[in-house]
PDB file of C-alpha atoms in Angstrom:
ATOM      1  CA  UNK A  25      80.884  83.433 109.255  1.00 92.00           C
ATOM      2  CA  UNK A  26      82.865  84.857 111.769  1.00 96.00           C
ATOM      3  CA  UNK A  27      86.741  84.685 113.697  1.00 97.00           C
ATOM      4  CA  UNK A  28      87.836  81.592 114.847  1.00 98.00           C
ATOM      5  CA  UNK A  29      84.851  79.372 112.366  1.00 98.00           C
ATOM      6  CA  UNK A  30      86.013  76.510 109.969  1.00 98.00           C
ATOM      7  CA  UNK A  31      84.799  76.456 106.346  1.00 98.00           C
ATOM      8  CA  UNK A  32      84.959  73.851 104.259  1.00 98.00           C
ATOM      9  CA  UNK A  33      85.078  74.493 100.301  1.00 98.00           C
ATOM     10  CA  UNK A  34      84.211  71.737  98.031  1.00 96.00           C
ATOM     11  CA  UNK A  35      85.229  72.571  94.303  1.00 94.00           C
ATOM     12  CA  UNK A  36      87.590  75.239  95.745  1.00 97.00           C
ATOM     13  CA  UNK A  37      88.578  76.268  91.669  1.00 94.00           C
ATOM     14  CA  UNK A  38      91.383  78.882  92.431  1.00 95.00           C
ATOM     15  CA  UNK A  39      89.547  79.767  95.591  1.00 96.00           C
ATOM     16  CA  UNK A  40      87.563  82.945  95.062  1.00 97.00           C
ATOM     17  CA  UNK A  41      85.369  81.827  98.216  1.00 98.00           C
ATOM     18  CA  UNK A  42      88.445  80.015  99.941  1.00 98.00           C
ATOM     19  CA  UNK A  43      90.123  83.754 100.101  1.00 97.00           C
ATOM     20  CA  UNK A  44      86.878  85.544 101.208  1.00 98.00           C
ATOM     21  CA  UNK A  45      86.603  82.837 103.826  1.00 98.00           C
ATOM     22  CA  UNK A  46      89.991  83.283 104.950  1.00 98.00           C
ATOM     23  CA  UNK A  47      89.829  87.045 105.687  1.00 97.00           C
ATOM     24  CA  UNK A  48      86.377  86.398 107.569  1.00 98.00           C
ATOM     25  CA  UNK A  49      87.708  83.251 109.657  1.00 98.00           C
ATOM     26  CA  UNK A  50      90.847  85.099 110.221  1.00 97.00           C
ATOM     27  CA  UNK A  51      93.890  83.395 111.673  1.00 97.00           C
ATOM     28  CA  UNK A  52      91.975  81.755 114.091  1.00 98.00           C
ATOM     29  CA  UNK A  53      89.760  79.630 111.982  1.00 98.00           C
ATOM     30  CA  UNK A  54      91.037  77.184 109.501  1.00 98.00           C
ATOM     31  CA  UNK A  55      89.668  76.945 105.793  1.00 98.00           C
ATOM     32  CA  UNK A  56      89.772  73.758 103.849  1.00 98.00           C
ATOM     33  CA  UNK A  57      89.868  74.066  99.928  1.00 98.00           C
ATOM     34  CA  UNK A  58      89.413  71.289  97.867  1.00 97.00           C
ATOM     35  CA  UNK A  59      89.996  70.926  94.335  1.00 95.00           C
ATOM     36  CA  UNK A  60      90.259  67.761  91.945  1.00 91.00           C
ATOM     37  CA  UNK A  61      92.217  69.412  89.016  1.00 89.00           C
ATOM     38  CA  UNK A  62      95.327  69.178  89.302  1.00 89.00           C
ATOM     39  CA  UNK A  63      95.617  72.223  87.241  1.00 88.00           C
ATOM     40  CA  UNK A  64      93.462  73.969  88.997  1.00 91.00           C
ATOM     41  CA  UNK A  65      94.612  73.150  91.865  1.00 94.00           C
ATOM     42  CA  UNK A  66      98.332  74.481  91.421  1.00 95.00           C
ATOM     43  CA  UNK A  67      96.257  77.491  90.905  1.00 94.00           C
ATOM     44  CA  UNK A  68      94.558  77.537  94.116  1.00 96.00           C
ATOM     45  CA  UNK A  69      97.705  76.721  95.636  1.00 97.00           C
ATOM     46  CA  UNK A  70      99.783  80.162  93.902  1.00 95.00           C
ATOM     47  CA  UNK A  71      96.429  82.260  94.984  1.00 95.00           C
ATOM     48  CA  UNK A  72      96.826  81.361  98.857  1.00 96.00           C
ATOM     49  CA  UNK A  73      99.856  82.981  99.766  1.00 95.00           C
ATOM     50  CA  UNK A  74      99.589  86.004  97.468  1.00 96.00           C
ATOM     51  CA  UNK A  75      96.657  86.842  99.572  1.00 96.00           C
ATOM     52  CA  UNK A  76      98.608  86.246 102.788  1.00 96.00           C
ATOM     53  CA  UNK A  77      96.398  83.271 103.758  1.00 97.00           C
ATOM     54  CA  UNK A  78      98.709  80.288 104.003  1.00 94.00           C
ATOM     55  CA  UNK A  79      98.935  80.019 107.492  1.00 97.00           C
ATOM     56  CA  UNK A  80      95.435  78.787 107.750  1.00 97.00           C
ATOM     57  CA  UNK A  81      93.810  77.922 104.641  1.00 98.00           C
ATOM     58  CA  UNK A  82      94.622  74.359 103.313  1.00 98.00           C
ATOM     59  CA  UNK A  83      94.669  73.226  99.985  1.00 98.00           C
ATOM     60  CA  UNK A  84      94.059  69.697  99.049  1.00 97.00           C
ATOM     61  CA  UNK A  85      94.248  67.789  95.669  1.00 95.00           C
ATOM     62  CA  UNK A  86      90.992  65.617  96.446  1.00 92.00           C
ATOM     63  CA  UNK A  87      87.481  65.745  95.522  1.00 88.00           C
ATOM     64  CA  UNK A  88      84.650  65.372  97.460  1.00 88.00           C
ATOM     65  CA  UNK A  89      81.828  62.821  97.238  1.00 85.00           C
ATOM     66  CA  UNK A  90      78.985  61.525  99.131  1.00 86.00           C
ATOM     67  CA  UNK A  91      80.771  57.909  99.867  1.00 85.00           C
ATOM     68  CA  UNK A  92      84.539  57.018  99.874  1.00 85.00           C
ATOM     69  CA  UNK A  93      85.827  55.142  96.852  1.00 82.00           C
ATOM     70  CA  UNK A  94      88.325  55.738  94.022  1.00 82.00           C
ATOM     71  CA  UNK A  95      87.167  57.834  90.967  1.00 78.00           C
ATOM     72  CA  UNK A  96      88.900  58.284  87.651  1.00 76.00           C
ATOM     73  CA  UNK A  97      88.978  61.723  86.963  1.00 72.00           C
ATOM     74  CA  UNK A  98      89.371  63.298  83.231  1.00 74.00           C
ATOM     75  CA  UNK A  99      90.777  66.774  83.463  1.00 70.00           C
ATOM     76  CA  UNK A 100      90.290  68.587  80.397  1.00 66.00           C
ATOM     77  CA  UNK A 101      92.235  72.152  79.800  1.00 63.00           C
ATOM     78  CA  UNK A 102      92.448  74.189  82.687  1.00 51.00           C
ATOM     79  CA  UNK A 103      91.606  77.494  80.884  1.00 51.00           C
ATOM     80  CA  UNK A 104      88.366  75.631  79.729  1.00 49.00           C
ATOM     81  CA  UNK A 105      87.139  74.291  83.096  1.00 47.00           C
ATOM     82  CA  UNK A 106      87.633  77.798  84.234  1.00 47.00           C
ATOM     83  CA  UNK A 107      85.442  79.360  81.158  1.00 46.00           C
ATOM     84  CA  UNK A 108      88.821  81.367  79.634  1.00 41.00           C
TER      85      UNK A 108
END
């Protein structure tokens, strides 16, 4: 991965990769987190700007799937999802 690239992750969690990506894009790449929790998500979404990222990494409340529909999604507790 290097300046300037796009990266794309899918089941972002708080964004342990989405961060490392970040630094190794830089400000001229663009990351794109996703994460269907919306627990988790609000996570992500406090762990982007701490690590000065938020002008180019992008959270998103979505999942990701193979083919486009609508999926009911069952969020258990966040701590547990995350193994705490």
């Amino acid at each position: 991965m290097h300046q300037g690239n796009t990266f794309i992750d899918a089941g972002a969690n708080i964004g342990y990769f989405s961060v490392l990506a970040g630094y190794l894009v830089g400000t001229s790449g663009r990351v794109l987190s996703y994460e269907v929790n919306p627990k988790v998500h609000k996570l992500l979404l406090d762990n982007i700007p701490v690590n000065n990222l938020h002008t180019h990494v992008k959270c998103l409340n979505k999942g990701v799937y193979s083919s486009y529909g609508e999926f009911h999604f069952i969020c258990l507790n966040a701590l547990m999802v995350m193994g705490l």
